[in-house]
Amino acid sequence: MFNSQAPVPGDLPSSKQLLKSTVIAGAAAAAILVTVVLPSEYGIDPTGVGSAMGLTEMGEIKTQLAEEAEIDRVKATAPSRPAPAQEGSSLLDRIVHEFGISSAQAQEIRQDEMSVTLKPGEGAEIKLTMVKGAKANFAWTANGGKVNFDTHGDGGGENISYEKGRGAAEDSGVIEAAFDGNHGWFWRNRTSSPVTVTLKTDGAYADIKQMM
């Protein structure tokens, strides 16, 4: 048998040294969390270091994709209900067929205005229900600040991104549906103050709604 010698008390770290090492390790972990993990995973950048390193944009994309995936998952698991028969729909179908009118042209033209207030770090999404080929004019303003935005669409298992921007105060143009589904805008407020986004639309779409 081998007998190991007990360590000399002077060679062991003191309680003060152990506490100091623990504090330093905790501070380093917190710094990594704030400057690297939060920006790259959640798009949260309280220090500004994440933006300088390009990590915040990566985190915003991850967060947005996760939100969109959750919306698609909820839609996919929701029980489908047969659409109620509408009186006169056969006549409309005959008119569309006889005169060669597309479903986008036959869709009702409407005009709407919606506003949503975003707290710092908060995001919101408004979409139009459109058929393939339908067009809608739009103009939105971020009253009191700037926002990051993504103009995109989804439906029938398809997804498309029309335009993205960062730190924008406004945008306008025409959105043309690439397929039947929901087409619209996602905004996120990355400023330190609330921002109210006001959206005005007019064109061929069946409905406008804020996505939850």
mmCIF file of C-alpha atoms in Angstrom:
data_model
loop_
_atom_site.group_PDB
_atom_site.id
_atom_site.type_symbol
_atom_site.label_atom_id
_atom_site.label_comp_id
_atom_site.label_asym_id
_atom_site.label_seq_id
_atom_site.Cartn_x
_atom_site.Cartn_y
_atom_site.Cartn_z
ATOM 1 C CA MET A 1 0.000 0.000 0.000
ATOM 2 C CA PHE A 2 1.075 3.538 -0.690
ATOM 3 C CA ASN A 3 0.482 6.253 1.797
ATOM 4 C CA SER A 4 -0.079 9.676 0.255
ATOM 5 C CA GLN A 5 0.993 12.664 2.222
ATOM 6 C CA ALA A 6 -1.639 15.134 3.312
ATOM 7 C CA PRO A 7 -1.299 18.508 1.590
ATOM 8 C CA VAL A 8 0.309 21.286 3.539
ATOM 9 C CA PRO A 9 -2.371 23.776 4.650
ATOM 10 C CA GLY A 10 -0.357 26.593 3.112
ATOM 11 C CA ASP A 11 -0.630 24.976 -0.349
ATOM 12 C CA LEU A 12 -4.456 24.966 -0.340
ATOM 13 C CA PRO A 13 -6.386 28.009 -1.700
ATOM 14 C CA SER A 14 -7.996 30.128 0.951
ATOM 15 C CA SER A 15 -11.730 30.799 1.167
ATOM 16 C CA LYS A 16 -11.056 34.326 -0.062
ATOM 17 C CA GLN A 17 -9.195 33.041 -3.118
ATOM 18 C CA LEU A 18 -11.977 30.538 -3.909
ATOM 19 C CA LEU A 19 -14.624 33.275 -3.638
ATOM 20 C CA LYS A 20 -12.591 35.560 -5.913
ATOM 21 C CA SER A 21 -12.227 32.814 -8.549
ATOM 22 C CA THR A 22 -15.955 32.092 -8.402
ATOM 23 C CA VAL A 23 -16.829 35.773 -8.874
ATOM 24 C CA ILE A 24 -14.430 36.114 -11.838
ATOM 25 C CA ALA A 25 -15.858 32.985 -13.503
ATOM 26 C CA GLY A 26 -19.422 34.224 -12.990
ATOM 27 C CA ALA A 27 -18.583 37.648 -14.417
ATOM 28 C CA ALA A 28 -16.951 36.070 -17.495
ATOM 29 C CA ALA A 29 -19.967 33.830 -18.082
ATOM 30 C CA ALA A 30 -22.330 36.797 -17.766
ATOM 31 C CA ALA A 31 -20.242 38.833 -20.230
ATOM 32 C CA ILE A 32 -20.342 35.999 -22.786
ATOM 33 C CA LEU A 33 -24.099 35.645 -22.290
ATOM 34 C CA VAL A 34 -24.770 39.359 -22.849
ATOM 35 C CA THR A 35 -22.330 39.997 -25.703
ATOM 36 C CA VAL A 36 -22.522 36.700 -27.644
ATOM 37 C CA VAL A 37 -25.352 34.331 -26.672
ATOM 38 C CA LEU A 38 -28.245 36.812 -26.416
ATOM 39 C CA PRO A 39 -27.483 38.626 -29.716
ATOM 40 C CA SER A 40 -26.733 35.486 -31.753
ATOM 41 C CA GLU A 41 -29.616 33.355 -30.438
ATOM 42 C CA TYR A 42 -32.388 35.837 -29.603
ATOM 43 C CA GLY A 43 -31.459 39.103 -31.373
ATOM 44 C CA ILE A 44 -31.178 40.893 -28.005
ATOM 45 C CA ASP A 45 -28.187 43.245 -27.906
ATOM 46 C CA PRO A 46 -28.125 45.467 -24.794
ATOM 47 C CA THR A 47 -24.442 46.396 -25.203
ATOM 48 C CA GLY A 48 -24.208 46.969 -28.966
ATOM 49 C CA VAL A 49 -21.316 44.521 -29.275
ATOM 50 C CA GLY A 50 -23.527 41.968 -31.028
ATOM 51 C CA SER A 51 -24.428 44.430 -33.790
ATOM 52 C CA ALA A 52 -20.782 45.330 -34.296
ATOM 53 C CA MET A 53 -19.892 41.637 -34.661
ATOM 54 C CA GLY A 54 -22.882 40.842 -36.912
ATOM 55 C CA LEU A 55 -24.436 38.531 -34.307
ATOM 56 C CA THR A 56 -27.652 40.490 -33.700
ATOM 57 C CA GLU A 57 -28.874 40.108 -37.281
ATOM 58 C CA MET A 58 -28.280 36.362 -37.072
ATOM 59 C CA GLY A 59 -30.295 36.198 -33.857
ATOM 60 C CA GLU A 60 -33.144 38.225 -35.390
ATOM 61 C CA ILE A 61 -33.320 35.847 -38.334
ATOM 62 C CA LYS A 62 -33.393 32.822 -35.987
ATOM 63 C CA THR A 63 -36.143 34.402 -33.864
ATOM 64 C CA GLN A 64 -38.233 35.335 -36.894
ATOM 65 C CA LEU A 65 -37.886 31.889 -38.457
ATOM 66 C CA ALA A 66 -38.906 30.290 -35.165
ATOM 67 C CA GLU A 67 -41.990 32.526 -34.960
ATOM 68 C CA GLU A 68 -42.985 31.750 -38.540
ATOM 69 C CA ALA A 69 -42.421 28.017 -38.005
ATOM 70 C CA GLU A 70 -44.671 28.107 -34.933
ATOM 71 C CA ILE A 71 -47.407 29.919 -36.908
ATOM 72 C CA ASP A 72 -47.182 27.310 -39.682
ATOM 73 C CA ARG A 73 -47.241 24.496 -37.114
ATOM 74 C CA VAL A 74 -50.394 25.861 -35.474
ATOM 75 C CA LYS A 75 -52.070 26.232 -38.863
ATOM 76 C CA ALA A 76 -51.082 22.702 -39.881
ATOM 77 C CA THR A 77 -52.454 21.146 -36.667
ATOM 78 C CA ALA A 78 -55.711 23.131 -36.679
ATOM 79 C CA PRO A 79 -58.717 20.991 -37.718
ATOM 80 C CA SER A 80 -59.870 21.825 -41.205
ATOM 81 C CA ARG A 81 -63.486 22.692 -41.810
ATOM 82 C CA PRO A 82 -65.286 22.411 -45.139
ATOM 83 C CA ALA A 83 -66.097 25.794 -46.622
ATOM 84 C CA PRO A 84 -69.827 26.560 -46.533
ATOM 85 C CA ALA A 85 -71.542 26.583 -49.900
ATOM 86 C CA GLN A 86 -72.212 30.108 -51.117
ATOM 87 C CA GLU A 87 -75.319 30.894 -53.113
ATOM 88 C CA GLY A 88 -74.415 32.267 -56.508
ATOM 89 C CA SER A 89 -70.873 30.921 -56.467
ATOM 90 C CA SER A 90 -71.617 28.750 -59.515
ATOM 91 C CA LEU A 91 -72.663 31.882 -61.419
ATOM 92 C CA LEU A 92 -69.410 33.584 -60.509
ATOM 93 C CA ASP A 93 -67.466 30.529 -61.646
ATOM 94 C CA ARG A 94 -69.307 30.604 -64.991
ATOM 95 C CA ILE A 95 -68.559 34.309 -65.453
ATOM 96 C CA VAL A 96 -64.884 33.764 -64.639
ATOM 97 C CA HIS A 97 -64.746 30.841 -67.064
ATOM 98 C CA GLU A 98 -66.721 32.459 -69.914
ATOM 99 C CA PHE A 99 -64.935 35.797 -69.911
ATOM 100 C CA GLY A 100 -61.473 34.563 -68.954
ATOM 101 C CA ILE A 101 -61.340 36.656 -65.768
ATOM 102 C CA SER A 102 -58.688 35.484 -63.338
ATOM 103 C CA SER A 103 -59.549 34.880 -59.687
ATOM 104 C CA ALA A 104 -57.233 37.786 -58.791
ATOM 105 C CA GLN A 105 -59.209 40.149 -61.034
ATOM 106 C CA ALA A 106 -62.540 38.856 -59.706
ATOM 107 C CA GLN A 107 -61.501 39.473 -56.085
ATOM 108 C CA GLU A 108 -63.042 42.480 -54.365
ATOM 109 C CA ILE A 109 -60.997 45.688 -54.241
ATOM 110 C CA ARG A 110 -60.809 47.104 -50.726
ATOM 111 C CA GLN A 111 -58.970 49.711 -48.662
ATOM 112 C CA ASP A 112 -57.776 49.475 -45.056
ATOM 113 C CA GLU A 113 -55.622 51.140 -42.420
ATOM 114 C CA MET A 114 -54.159 49.452 -39.334
ATOM 115 C CA SER A 115 -51.767 50.551 -36.587
ATOM 116 C CA VAL A 116 -49.737 48.560 -34.086
ATOM 117 C CA THR A 117 -47.539 49.864 -31.254
ATOM 118 C CA LEU A 118 -44.316 47.977 -30.583
ATOM 119 C CA LYS A 119 -42.493 48.094 -27.266
ATOM 120 C CA PRO A 120 -38.659 47.939 -27.333
ATOM 121 C CA GLY A 121 -37.689 44.495 -28.656
ATOM 122 C CA GLU A 122 -41.293 43.614 -29.589
ATOM 123 C CA GLY A 123 -42.394 42.359 -33.028
ATOM 124 C CA ALA A 124 -45.739 42.261 -34.864
ATOM 125 C CA GLU A 125 -47.073 40.870 -38.128
ATOM 126 C CA ILE A 126 -49.932 42.015 -40.392
ATOM 127 C CA LYS A 127 -50.907 40.033 -43.490
ATOM 128 C CA LEU A 128 -53.339 40.214 -46.387
ATOM 129 C CA THR A 129 -55.261 37.157 -47.591
ATOM 130 C CA MET A 130 -54.579 37.096 -51.343
ATOM 131 C CA VAL A 131 -54.867 34.790 -54.334
ATOM 132 C CA LYS A 132 -52.029 34.208 -56.772
ATOM 133 C CA GLY A 133 -51.434 37.218 -59.021
ATOM 134 C CA ALA A 134 -53.460 39.638 -56.878
ATOM 135 C CA LYS A 135 -51.873 43.042 -56.241
ATOM 136 C CA ALA A 136 -52.160 45.487 -53.356
ATOM 137 C CA ASN A 137 -50.647 48.944 -52.885
ATOM 138 C CA PHE A 138 -49.160 49.600 -49.471
ATOM 139 C CA ALA A 139 -47.462 52.301 -47.448
ATOM 140 C CA TRP A 140 -46.324 52.066 -43.839
ATOM 141 C CA THR A 141 -44.582 54.465 -41.489
ATOM 142 C CA ALA A 142 -42.845 53.872 -38.168
ATOM 143 C CA ASN A 143 -44.098 56.938 -36.339
ATOM 144 C CA GLY A 144 -41.577 58.016 -33.742
ATOM 145 C CA GLY A 145 -38.729 55.692 -34.676
ATOM 146 C CA LYS A 146 -37.317 53.026 -36.951
ATOM 147 C CA VAL A 147 -37.922 49.281 -37.272
ATOM 148 C CA ASN A 148 -36.536 46.163 -38.926
ATOM 149 C CA PHE A 149 -38.963 44.611 -41.386
ATOM 150 C CA ASP A 150 -39.534 41.557 -43.565
ATOM 151 C CA THR A 151 -42.137 41.582 -46.356
ATOM 152 C CA HIS A 152 -43.012 37.958 -47.040
ATOM 153 C CA GLY A 153 -45.746 35.425 -47.788
ATOM 154 C CA ASP A 154 -46.759 31.886 -46.880
ATOM 155 C CA GLY A 155 -49.512 29.426 -47.742
ATOM 156 C CA GLY A 156 -50.069 25.946 -49.091
ATOM 157 C CA GLY A 157 -46.646 24.834 -47.896
ATOM 158 C CA GLU A 158 -44.902 27.648 -49.806
ATOM 159 C CA ASN A 159 -42.882 30.562 -48.422
ATOM 160 C CA ILE A 160 -41.378 33.641 -50.055
ATOM 161 C CA SER A 161 -39.503 36.749 -48.885
ATOM 162 C CA TYR A 162 -40.162 39.850 -50.993
ATOM 163 C CA GLU A 163 -38.003 42.403 -49.165
ATOM 164 C CA LYS A 164 -36.095 42.903 -45.915
ATOM 165 C CA GLY A 165 -34.752 46.032 -44.249
ATOM 166 C CA ARG A 166 -33.139 47.298 -41.050
ATOM 167 C CA GLY A 167 -33.588 50.607 -39.285
ATOM 168 C CA ALA A 168 -36.295 51.820 -41.683
ATOM 169 C CA ALA A 169 -38.740 54.635 -40.904
ATOM 170 C CA GLU A 170 -41.125 53.850 -43.784
ATOM 171 C CA ASP A 171 -41.706 51.815 -46.931
ATOM 172 C CA SER A 172 -44.220 51.733 -49.784
ATOM 173 C CA GLY A 173 -44.876 49.921 -53.037
ATOM 174 C CA VAL A 174 -46.952 47.113 -54.528
ATOM 175 C CA ILE A 175 -47.104 43.550 -53.247
ATOM 176 C CA GLU A 176 -48.079 40.888 -55.808
ATOM 177 C CA ALA A 177 -49.003 37.495 -54.388
ATOM 178 C CA ALA A 178 -46.729 34.749 -55.726
ATOM 179 C CA PHE A 179 -49.262 32.106 -54.632
ATOM 180 C CA ASP A 180 -52.548 31.769 -52.739
ATOM 181 C CA GLY A 181 -52.038 32.540 -49.051
ATOM 182 C CA ASN A 182 -51.128 35.261 -46.564
ATOM 183 C CA HIS A 183 -48.806 38.040 -47.694
ATOM 184 C CA GLY A 184 -47.633 40.974 -45.607
ATOM 185 C CA TRP A 185 -45.149 42.426 -43.169
ATOM 186 C CA PHE A 186 -43.271 41.576 -39.991
ATOM 187 C CA TRP A 187 -41.784 44.462 -37.982
ATOM 188 C CA ARG A 188 -39.522 44.446 -34.929
ATOM 189 C CA ASN A 189 -38.633 47.460 -32.786
ATOM 190 C CA ARG A 190 -34.940 47.429 -31.906
ATOM 191 C CA THR A 191 -34.932 50.934 -30.422
ATOM 192 C CA SER A 192 -35.189 51.830 -26.740
ATOM 193 C CA SER A 193 -38.584 53.560 -27.116
ATOM 194 C CA PRO A 194 -42.062 52.474 -28.266
ATOM 195 C CA VAL A 195 -42.759 52.771 -32.006
ATOM 196 C CA THR A 196 -46.194 52.901 -33.671
ATOM 197 C CA VAL A 197 -46.348 51.382 -37.163
ATOM 198 C CA THR A 198 -49.244 52.557 -39.337
ATOM 199 C CA LEU A 199 -50.061 50.519 -42.458
ATOM 200 C CA LYS A 200 -52.322 51.662 -45.316
ATOM 201 C CA THR A 201 -53.355 49.209 -48.044
ATOM 202 C CA ASP A 202 -55.649 49.114 -51.046
ATOM 203 C CA GLY A 203 -56.046 46.429 -53.665
ATOM 204 C CA ALA A 204 -57.320 42.932 -54.364
ATOM 205 C CA TYR A 205 -57.332 40.968 -51.109
ATOM 206 C CA ALA A 206 -60.008 39.182 -49.138
ATOM 207 C CA ASP A 207 -58.961 40.073 -45.591
ATOM 208 C CA ILE A 208 -56.366 41.910 -43.495
ATOM 209 C CA LYS A 209 -55.398 40.667 -40.051
ATOM 210 C CA GLN A 210 -52.751 40.902 -37.359
ATOM 211 C CA MET A 211 -51.158 37.488 -36.914
ATOM 212 C CA MET A 212 -50.951 36.138 -33.361
#
